[in-house]
Coordinates of C-alpha atoms and ligand atoms in Angstrom, one line a residue:
X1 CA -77.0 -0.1 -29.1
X2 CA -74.3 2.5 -30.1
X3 CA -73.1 5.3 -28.5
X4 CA -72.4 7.8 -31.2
X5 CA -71.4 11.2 -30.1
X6 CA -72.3 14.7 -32.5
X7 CA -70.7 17.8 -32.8
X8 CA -72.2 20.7 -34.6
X9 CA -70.4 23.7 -35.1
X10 CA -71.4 27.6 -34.7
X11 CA -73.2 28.5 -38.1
X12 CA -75.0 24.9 -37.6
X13 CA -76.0 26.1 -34.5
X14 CA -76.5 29.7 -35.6
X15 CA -80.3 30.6 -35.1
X16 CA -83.0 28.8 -33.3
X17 CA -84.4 27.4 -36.6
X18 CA -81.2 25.8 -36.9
X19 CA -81.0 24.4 -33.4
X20 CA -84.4 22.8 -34.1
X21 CA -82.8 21.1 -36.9
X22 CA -80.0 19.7 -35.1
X23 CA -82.7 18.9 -32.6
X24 CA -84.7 17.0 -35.0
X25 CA -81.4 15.1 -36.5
X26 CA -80.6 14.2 -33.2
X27 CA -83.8 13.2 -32.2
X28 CA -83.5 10.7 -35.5
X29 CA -80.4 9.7 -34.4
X30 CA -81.3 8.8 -30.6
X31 CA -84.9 7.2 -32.1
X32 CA -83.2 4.8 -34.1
X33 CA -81.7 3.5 -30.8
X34 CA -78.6 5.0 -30.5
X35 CA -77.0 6.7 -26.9
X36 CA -76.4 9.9 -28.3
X37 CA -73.9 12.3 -26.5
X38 CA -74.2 16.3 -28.5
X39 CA -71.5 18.8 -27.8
X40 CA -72.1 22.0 -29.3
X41 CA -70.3 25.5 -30.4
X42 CA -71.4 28.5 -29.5
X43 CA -74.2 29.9 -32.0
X44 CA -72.1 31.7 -35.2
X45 CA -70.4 35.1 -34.3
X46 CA -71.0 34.7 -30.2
X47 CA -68.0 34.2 -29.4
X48 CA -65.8 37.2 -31.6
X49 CA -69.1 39.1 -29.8
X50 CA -67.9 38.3 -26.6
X51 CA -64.2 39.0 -27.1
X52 CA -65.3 41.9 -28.6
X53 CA -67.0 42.8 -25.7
X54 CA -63.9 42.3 -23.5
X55 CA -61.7 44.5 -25.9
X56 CA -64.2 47.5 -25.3
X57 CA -63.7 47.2 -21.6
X58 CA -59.7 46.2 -21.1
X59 CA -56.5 46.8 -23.5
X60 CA -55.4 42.8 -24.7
X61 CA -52.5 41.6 -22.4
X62 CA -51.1 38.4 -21.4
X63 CA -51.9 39.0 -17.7
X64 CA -52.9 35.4 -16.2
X65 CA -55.7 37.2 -13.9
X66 CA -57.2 38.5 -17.2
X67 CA -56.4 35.0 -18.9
X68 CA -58.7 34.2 -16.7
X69 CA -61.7 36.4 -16.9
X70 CA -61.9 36.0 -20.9
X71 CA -61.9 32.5 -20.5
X72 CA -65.0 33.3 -17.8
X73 CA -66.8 35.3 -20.8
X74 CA -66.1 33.2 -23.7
X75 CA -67.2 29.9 -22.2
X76 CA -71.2 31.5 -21.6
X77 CA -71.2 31.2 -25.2
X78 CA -71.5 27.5 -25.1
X79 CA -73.6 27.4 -22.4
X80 CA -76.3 29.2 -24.4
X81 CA -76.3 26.6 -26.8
X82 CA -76.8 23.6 -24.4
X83 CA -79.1 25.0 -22.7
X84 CA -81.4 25.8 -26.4
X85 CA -80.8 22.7 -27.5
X86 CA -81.5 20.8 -24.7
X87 CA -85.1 22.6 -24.9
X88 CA -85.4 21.8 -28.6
X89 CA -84.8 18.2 -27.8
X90 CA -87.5 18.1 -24.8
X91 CA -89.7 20.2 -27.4
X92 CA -89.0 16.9 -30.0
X93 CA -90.2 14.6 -27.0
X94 CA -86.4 13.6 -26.6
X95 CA -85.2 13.3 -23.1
X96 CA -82.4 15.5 -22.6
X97 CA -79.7 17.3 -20.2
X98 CA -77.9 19.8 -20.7
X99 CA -73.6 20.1 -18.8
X100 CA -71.1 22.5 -19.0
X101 CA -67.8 21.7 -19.2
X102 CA -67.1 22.2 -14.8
X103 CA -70.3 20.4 -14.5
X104 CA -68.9 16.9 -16.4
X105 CA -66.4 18.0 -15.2
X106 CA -63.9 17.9 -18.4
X107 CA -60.9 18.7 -16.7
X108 CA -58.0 20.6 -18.2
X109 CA -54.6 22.2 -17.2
X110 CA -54.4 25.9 -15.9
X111 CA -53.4 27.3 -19.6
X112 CA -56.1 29.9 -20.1
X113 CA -57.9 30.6 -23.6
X114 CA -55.9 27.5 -25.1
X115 CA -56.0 25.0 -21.8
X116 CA -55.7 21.3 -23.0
X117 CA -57.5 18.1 -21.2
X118 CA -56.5 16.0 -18.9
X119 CA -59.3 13.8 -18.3
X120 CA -63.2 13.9 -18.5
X121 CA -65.4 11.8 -16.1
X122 CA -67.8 9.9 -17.8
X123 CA -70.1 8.9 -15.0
X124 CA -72.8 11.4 -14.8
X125 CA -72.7 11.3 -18.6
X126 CA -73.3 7.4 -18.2
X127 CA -75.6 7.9 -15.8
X128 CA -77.8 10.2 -18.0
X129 CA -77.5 7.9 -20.8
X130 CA -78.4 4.9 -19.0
X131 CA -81.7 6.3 -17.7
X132 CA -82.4 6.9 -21.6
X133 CA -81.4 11.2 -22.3
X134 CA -79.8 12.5 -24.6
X135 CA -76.6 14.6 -22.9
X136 CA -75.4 17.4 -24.3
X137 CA -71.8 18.8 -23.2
X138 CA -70.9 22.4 -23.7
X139 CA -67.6 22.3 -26.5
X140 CA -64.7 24.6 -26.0
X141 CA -64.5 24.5 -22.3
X142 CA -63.4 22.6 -19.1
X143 CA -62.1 23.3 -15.2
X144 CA -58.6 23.3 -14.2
X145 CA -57.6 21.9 -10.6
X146 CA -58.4 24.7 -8.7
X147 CA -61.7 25.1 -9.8
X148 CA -61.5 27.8 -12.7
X149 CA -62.9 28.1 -16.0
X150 CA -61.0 27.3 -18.9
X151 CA -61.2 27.2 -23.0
X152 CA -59.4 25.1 -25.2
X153 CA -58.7 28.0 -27.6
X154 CA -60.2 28.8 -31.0
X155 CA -62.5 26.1 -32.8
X156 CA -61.9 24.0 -29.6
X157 CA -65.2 22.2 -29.6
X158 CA -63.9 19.8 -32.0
X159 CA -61.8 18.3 -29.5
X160 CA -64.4 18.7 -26.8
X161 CA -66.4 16.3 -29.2
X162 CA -63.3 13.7 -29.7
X163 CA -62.2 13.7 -26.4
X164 CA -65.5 13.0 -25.1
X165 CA -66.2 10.4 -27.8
X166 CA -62.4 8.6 -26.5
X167 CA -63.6 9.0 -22.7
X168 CA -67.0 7.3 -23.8
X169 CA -65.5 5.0 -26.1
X170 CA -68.0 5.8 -28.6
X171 CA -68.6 3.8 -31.7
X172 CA -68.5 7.1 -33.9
X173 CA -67.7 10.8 -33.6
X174 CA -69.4 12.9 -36.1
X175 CA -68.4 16.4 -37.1
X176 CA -71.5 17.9 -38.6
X177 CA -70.7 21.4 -39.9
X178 CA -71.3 24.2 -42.9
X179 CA -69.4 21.8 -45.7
X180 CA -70.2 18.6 -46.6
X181 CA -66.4 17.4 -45.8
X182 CA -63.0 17.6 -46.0
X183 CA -62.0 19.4 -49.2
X184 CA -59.0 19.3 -51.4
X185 CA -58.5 22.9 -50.1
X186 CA -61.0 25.8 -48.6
X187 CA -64.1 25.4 -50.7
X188 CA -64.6 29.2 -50.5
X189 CA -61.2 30.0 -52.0
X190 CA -61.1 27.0 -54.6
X191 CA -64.8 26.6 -56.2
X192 CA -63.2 23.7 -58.1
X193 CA -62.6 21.8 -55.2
X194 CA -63.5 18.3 -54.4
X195 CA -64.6 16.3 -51.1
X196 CA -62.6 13.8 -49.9
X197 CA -64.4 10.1 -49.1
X198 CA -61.5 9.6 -47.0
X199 CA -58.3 11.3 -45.8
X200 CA -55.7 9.5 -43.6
X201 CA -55.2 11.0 -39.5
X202 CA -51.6 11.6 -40.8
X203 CA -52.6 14.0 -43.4
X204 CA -55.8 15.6 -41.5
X205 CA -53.3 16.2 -39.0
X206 CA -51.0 18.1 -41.2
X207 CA -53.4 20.3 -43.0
X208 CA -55.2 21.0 -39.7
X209 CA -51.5 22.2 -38.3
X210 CA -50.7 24.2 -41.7
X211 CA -53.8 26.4 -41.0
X212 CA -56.6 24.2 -42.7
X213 CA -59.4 25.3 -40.2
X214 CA -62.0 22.3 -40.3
X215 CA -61.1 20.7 -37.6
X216 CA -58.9 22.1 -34.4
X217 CA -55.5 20.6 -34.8
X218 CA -55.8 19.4 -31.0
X219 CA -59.3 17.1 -32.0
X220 CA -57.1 15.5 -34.5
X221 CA -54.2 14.3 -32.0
X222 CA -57.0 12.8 -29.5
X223 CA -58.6 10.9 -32.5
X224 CA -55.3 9.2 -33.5
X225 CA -54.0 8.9 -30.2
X226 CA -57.1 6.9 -28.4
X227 CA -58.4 5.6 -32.4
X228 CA -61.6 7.8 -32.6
X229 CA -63.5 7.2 -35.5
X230 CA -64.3 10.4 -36.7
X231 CA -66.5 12.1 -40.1
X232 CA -66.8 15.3 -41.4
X233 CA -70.4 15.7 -42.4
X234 CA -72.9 18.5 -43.6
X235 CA -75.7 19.9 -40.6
X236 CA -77.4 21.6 -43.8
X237 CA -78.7 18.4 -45.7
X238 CA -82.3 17.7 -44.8
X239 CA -82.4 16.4 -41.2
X240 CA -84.8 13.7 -42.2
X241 CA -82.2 12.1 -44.7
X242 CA -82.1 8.6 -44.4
X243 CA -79.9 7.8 -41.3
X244 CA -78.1 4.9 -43.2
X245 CA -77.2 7.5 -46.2
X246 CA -76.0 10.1 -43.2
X247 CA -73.7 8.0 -41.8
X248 CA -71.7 7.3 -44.5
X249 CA -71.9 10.8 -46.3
X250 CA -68.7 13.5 -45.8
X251 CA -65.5 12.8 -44.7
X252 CA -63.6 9.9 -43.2
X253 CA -60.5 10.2 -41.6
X254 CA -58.9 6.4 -41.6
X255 CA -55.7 4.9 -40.5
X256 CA -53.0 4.6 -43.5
X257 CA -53.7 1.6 -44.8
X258 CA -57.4 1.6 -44.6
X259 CA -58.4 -0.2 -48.2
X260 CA -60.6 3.1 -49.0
X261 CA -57.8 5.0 -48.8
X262 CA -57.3 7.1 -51.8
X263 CA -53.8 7.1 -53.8
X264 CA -53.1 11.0 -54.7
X265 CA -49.3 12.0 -54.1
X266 CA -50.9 15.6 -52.9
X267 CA -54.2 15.3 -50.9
X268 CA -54.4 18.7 -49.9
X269 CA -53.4 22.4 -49.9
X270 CA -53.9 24.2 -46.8
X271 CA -53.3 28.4 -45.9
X272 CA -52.6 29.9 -43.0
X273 CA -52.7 33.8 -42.6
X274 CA -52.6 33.8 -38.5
X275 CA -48.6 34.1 -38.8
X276 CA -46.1 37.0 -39.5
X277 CA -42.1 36.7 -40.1
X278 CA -39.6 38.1 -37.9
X279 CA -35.8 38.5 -39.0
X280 CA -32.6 39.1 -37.0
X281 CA -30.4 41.0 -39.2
X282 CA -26.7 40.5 -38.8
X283 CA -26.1 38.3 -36.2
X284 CA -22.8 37.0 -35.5
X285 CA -22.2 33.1 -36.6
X286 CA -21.6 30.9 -33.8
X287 CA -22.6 28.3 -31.8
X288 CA -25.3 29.0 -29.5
X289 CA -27.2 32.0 -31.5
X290 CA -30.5 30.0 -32.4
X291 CA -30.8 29.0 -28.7
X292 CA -30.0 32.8 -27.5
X293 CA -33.0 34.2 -29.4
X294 CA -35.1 31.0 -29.9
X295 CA -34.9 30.3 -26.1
X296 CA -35.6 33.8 -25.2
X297 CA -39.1 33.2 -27.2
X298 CA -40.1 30.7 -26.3
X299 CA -39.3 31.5 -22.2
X300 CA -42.0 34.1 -23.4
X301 CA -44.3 31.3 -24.2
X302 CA -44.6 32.2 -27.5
X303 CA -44.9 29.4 -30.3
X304 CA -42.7 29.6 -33.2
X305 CA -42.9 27.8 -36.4
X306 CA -40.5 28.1 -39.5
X307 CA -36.7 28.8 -39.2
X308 CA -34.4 29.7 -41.6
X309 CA -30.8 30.5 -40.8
X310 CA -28.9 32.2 -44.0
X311 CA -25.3 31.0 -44.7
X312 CA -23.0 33.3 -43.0
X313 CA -21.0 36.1 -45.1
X314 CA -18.0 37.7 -42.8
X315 CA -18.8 35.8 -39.8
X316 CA -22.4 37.3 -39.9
X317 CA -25.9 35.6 -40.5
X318 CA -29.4 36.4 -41.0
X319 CA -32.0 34.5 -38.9
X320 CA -35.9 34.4 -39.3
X321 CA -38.2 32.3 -38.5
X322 CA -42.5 33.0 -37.6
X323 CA -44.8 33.3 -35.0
X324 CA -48.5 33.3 -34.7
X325 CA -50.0 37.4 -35.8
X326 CA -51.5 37.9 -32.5
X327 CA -48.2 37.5 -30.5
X328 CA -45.8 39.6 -33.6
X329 CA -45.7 42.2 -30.9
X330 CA -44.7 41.1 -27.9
X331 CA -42.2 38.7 -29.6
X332 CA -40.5 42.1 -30.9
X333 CA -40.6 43.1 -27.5
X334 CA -39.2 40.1 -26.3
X335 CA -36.3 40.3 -28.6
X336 CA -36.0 44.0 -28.3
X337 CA -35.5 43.4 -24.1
X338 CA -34.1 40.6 -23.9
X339 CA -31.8 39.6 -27.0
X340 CA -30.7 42.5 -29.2
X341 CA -29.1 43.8 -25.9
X342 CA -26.3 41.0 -25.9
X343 CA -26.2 39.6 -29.8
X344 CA -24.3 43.0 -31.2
X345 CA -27.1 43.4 -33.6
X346 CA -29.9 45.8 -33.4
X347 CA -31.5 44.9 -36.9
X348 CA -34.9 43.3 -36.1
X349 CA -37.1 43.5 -38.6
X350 CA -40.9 41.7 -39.2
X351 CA -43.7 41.2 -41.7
X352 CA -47.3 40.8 -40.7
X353 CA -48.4 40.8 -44.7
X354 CA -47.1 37.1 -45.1
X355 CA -48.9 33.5 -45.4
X356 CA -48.5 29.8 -45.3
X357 CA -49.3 27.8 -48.1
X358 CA -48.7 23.9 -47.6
X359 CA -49.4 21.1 -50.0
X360 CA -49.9 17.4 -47.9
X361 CA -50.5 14.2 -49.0
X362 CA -49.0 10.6 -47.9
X363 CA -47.8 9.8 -51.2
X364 CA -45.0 12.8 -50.7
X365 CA -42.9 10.0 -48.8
X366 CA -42.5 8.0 -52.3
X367 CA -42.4 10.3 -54.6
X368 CA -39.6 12.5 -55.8
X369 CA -40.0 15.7 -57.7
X370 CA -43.0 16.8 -55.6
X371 CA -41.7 20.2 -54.2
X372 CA -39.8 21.4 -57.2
X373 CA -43.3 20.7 -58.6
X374 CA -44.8 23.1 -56.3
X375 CA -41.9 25.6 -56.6
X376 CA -42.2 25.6 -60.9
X377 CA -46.4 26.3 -60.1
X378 CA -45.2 29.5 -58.0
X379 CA -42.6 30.7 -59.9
X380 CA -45.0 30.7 -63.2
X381 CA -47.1 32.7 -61.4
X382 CA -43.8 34.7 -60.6
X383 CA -45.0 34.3 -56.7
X384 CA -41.3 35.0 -54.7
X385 CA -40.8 32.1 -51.8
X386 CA -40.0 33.9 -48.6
X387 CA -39.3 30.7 -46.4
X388 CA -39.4 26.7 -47.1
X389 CA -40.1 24.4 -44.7
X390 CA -40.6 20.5 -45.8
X391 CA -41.7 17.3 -43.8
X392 CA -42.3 14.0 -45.0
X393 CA -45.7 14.4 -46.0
X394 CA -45.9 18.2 -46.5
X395 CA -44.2 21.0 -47.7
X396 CA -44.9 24.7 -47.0
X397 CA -43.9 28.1 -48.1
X398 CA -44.0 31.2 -47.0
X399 CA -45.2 34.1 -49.7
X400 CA -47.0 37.4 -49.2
X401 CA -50.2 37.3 -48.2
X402 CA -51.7 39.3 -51.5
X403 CA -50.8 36.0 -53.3
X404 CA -52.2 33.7 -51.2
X405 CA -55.3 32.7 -52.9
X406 CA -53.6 33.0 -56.3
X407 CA -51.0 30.4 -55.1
X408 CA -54.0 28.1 -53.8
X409 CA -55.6 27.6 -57.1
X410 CA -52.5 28.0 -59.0
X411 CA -51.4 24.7 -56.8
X412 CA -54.3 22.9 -57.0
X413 CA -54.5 23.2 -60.9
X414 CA -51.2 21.9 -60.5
X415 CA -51.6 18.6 -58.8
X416 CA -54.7 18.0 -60.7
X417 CA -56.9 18.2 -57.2
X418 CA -59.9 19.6 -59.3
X419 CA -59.7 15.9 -61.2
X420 CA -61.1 12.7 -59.3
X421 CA -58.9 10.6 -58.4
X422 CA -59.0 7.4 -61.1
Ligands
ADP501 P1 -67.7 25.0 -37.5 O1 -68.3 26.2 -37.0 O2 -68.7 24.0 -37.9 O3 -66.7 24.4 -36.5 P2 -65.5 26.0 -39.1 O4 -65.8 27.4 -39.7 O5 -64.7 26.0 -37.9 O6 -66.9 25.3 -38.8 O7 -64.9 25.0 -40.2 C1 -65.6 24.8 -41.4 C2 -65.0 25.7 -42.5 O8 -63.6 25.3 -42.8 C3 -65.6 25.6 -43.8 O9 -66.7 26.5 -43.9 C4 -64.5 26.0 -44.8 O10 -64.6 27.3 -45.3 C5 -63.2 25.8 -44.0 N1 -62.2 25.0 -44.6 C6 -60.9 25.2 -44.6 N2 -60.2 24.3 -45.2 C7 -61.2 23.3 -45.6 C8 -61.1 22.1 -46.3 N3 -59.9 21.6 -46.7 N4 -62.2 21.4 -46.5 C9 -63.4 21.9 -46.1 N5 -63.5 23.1 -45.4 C10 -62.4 23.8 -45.2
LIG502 N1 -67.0 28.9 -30.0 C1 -65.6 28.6 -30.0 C2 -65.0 29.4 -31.1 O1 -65.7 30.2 -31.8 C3 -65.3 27.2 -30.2 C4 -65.8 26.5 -31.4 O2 -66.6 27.1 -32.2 O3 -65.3 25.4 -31.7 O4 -63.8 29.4 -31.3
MG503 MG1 -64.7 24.9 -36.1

C-alpha cells in the first residue's frame, strides 16, 4: 500500500462541481488501495476576495499586529475547502477528515503572510490513515509557537503539499492543477509551448525563483531537500482516467541525472512582473556604499534581487538593483530616511513599469554562447536590457514591462522551445 499525497489548486477546487471531481479522483485513488493524504487551496479568487475585504476595512502596512489579523482572514479560505471536500468524499462513500493547519498542527515560524515550516506532526494524520480515511489538510497555513495563525505566503499550498508528503514520507506527491504540466514557458502567453515529461529540481527551482508561478519556489526547496517525488498533472482530464495512465501523465521533476532527463541547453523561459527597479544616482565610489544602502534594506526586511553597480566617472557611481512591487514604497522610504541623509546624494529614482525575463536550462553550464544568444533575440526585437543578472543555469534580464510578452515568444522562437526535443 502507498501513501500518495494530492494537491489541487484553487481553480481545480473552484466550484462544488469541481470539488466532486476531485472527490471522485480521490475516491479512485484511495479505492485502488492507496493512503491518500489531500491538501487543498482555497476555491479560485477566495483568497484576493478576502484581502480584498481587509483593504476595504484598514490602509496596507507592515504592522506585525495586523500581519497577524490577515493571516487570521486568509487562512478561512482553506478551511472552506477541507471542510467541502471532506463532505464530497463521505458523499463518494470515502471515509474522510478534514484538519487545518493548527489542528495537524503544521508548525511554522512567527513571519506572518510568508511564515515558513518548521515541522509537521504526523501522528494524528497516521492515525486517521491507519483506521482507513482519507485526511485532508488545509494548504497555505500552519501555527507559530505561541499559538497564532500563520500563512506561508502566495501559492503556498504547494509546499503545504510537499512538506507534508516529506513528513509522511510519501511514495508520491502530486500536483494536480489548471495545465497539464510544466511548460516551456506560461502556456497562456506562449500558445506554441510544449509540456515537459520531465524537468530537473535544479531547473524547476530556478524558473519557480525567476517568477514562473506553477509551483511556490518554497515547495520546490522541500522536494529536493528531503527527495520528494513530485508531478505536475492536470485536475481537468476525466476523473475516471485510468489510474495507471494518471500517474504517469504531466510533469516530472527528477534529480540531474535521471535517464529521462531531457538534453535541451534552454529548458525554460520564465517572467516575473512582481518587481520594480530602484536607482541611487551619484553616489560616491568607495568601499562600504553597497552595504550602507543594501544593509539599510534589508534591516527593513525587504528582499532584494538584482544589483548593478556602474563604473565610477569622477569618483561617482550609479547603483540599482530591485525589489519585489508591493514593497517599491517603503523601500523609497527606507532609503529616503535612512540613507540619502549620509551618502551626499539625494538622486533616488525607481521604475515600477519593468519585468524579469529569465531563460534556464542545465545545459547553460556546458555551453558557451548561450546569453549573447539571448541578447541577439532582444536586440532584433530592438528590446533595450535594463539589468543582467546570470547564474550557472540561468540568465535574466531586466526590460520594460510593455515588452515582456514580446521578449517571451521572441525567446522561445529562439531556442527552438516550440520544437520537441530529438
Ligand atoms: P493552482 O491554483 O493550481 O496552484 P496556479 O495558477 O498557481 O495554479 O499555477 C498554474 C498556472 O501557472 C497555469 O495556469 C499557468 O498559467 C501558469 N504557468 C506559469 N508558468 C508556467 C509553466 N512554465 N508551465 C505551466 N504553467 C505555467
Ligand atoms: N489560497 C492561497 C493563494 O491564493 C494559497 C494557494 O492557492 O496555494 O495564494
Ligand atoms: Mg498555485
Amino acid at each position: 500500500m502507498a501513501l500518495i499525497v494530492h494537491k489541487y489548486g484553487g481553480t481545480s477546487m473552484g466550484s462544488t462541481e469541481r470539488i466532486r471531481n476531485v472527490a471522485r479522483r480521490v475516491a479512485k485513488w484511495a479505492r485502488a488501495g492507496n493512503q491518500m493524504v489531500v491538501v487543498p487551496s482555497a476555491m479560485s479568487g477566495e483568497t484576493n476576495r478576502l484581502l480584498g475585504l481587509a483593504k476595504e476595512v484598514s490602509p496596507a502596512g507592515s504592522d506585525p499586529a495586523m500581519q497577524r489579523e490577515l493571516d487570521m482572514l486568509a487562512a478561512t479560505g482553506e478551511q472552506v475547502s477541507v471542510g467541502l471536500l471532506a463532505l464530497a468524499l463521505q458523499a463518494e462513500g470515502v471515509p474522510a477528515i478534514s484538519f487545518t493547519g493548527w489542528q495537524v498542527p503544521v508548525r511554522t515560524n512567527n513571519a506572518y503572510t510568508k511564515a515558513r515550516i518548521e515541522s509537521i506532526d504526523d501522528q494524528r494524520v497516521r492515525a486517521e490513515l491507519d483506521a482507513g480515511k482519507v485526511v485532508i489538510i488545509a494548504g497555505f497555513q500552519g501555527i507559530d509557537n505561541d499559538g497564532h495563525i500563520t500563512t506561508l505566503g502566495r501559492g503556498g499550498s504547494d509546499t503545504s503539499a510537499v512538506a507534508v508528503a516529506a513528513a509522511l514520507k510519501a511514495a508520491e506527491c502530486l500536483i494536480f492543477t489548471d495545465v497539464d504540466g510544466v511548460y516551456t514557458t506560461d502556456p497562456r502567453v506562449v500558445p506554441e509551448a510544449r509540456r515537459l515529461a520531465t524537468v530537473t529540481f535544479e531547473e524547476m527551482l530556478e524558473m519557480a525563483s525567476m517568477g514562473s508561478k506553477i509551483l511556490q519556489i518554497r515547495s520546490v526547496e522541500f522536494a529536493g531537500k528531503y527527495q520528494v517525488p513530485l508531478r505536475v498533472l492536470s485536475s481537468f482530464t476525466p476523473w475516471d482516467i485510468p489510474l495507471a495512465q494518471e500517474a504517469v501523465s504531466g510533469t516530472l521533476i527528477t534529480f540531474e541525472g535521471d535517464e529521462t532527463m531531457e538534453s535541451a541547453v534552454v529548458s525554460g523561459i520564465a517572467f516575473n512582473r512582481d518587481e520594480a527597479k530602484i536607482s541611487v544616482l551619484g553616489v560616491p565610489d568607495r568601499p562600504g556604499i553597497a552595504y550602507q544602502i543594501l544593509g539599510a534594506v534589508a534591516d527593513a526586511n525587504i528582499e532584494v534581487d538584482v544589483i548593478i553597480q556602474n563604473v565610477s566617472h569622477d569618483g561617482k557611481t550609479d547603483f540599482s538593483f530591485t525589489v519585489h512591487r508591493n514593497d517599491y514604497a517603503r523601500t523609497i522610504d527606507v532609503l529616503k530616511a535612512k540613507v540619502v541623509p549620509t551618502l551626499g546624494t539625494d538622486r533616488v529614482e525607481g521604475d515600477t513599469r519593468i519585468c524579469k525575463v529569465s531563460i534556464v536550462g542545465i545545459g547553460m553550464r556546458s555551453h558557451v554562447g548561450i546569453a549573447s544568444k539571448m541578447f541577439r533575440a532582444l536586440s532584433e526585437e530592438g528590446i533595450n536590457i535594463q539589468m543582467i543578472s546570470t547564474s550557472e543555469i540561468k540568465t535574466s534580464v531586466v526590460i520594460d514591462e510593455k515588452y515582456m510578452e514580446l521578449a517571451v515568444r521572441a525567446l522561445h522562437r529562439a531556442f527552438d522551445l516550440d520544437q520537441p526535443i530529438g
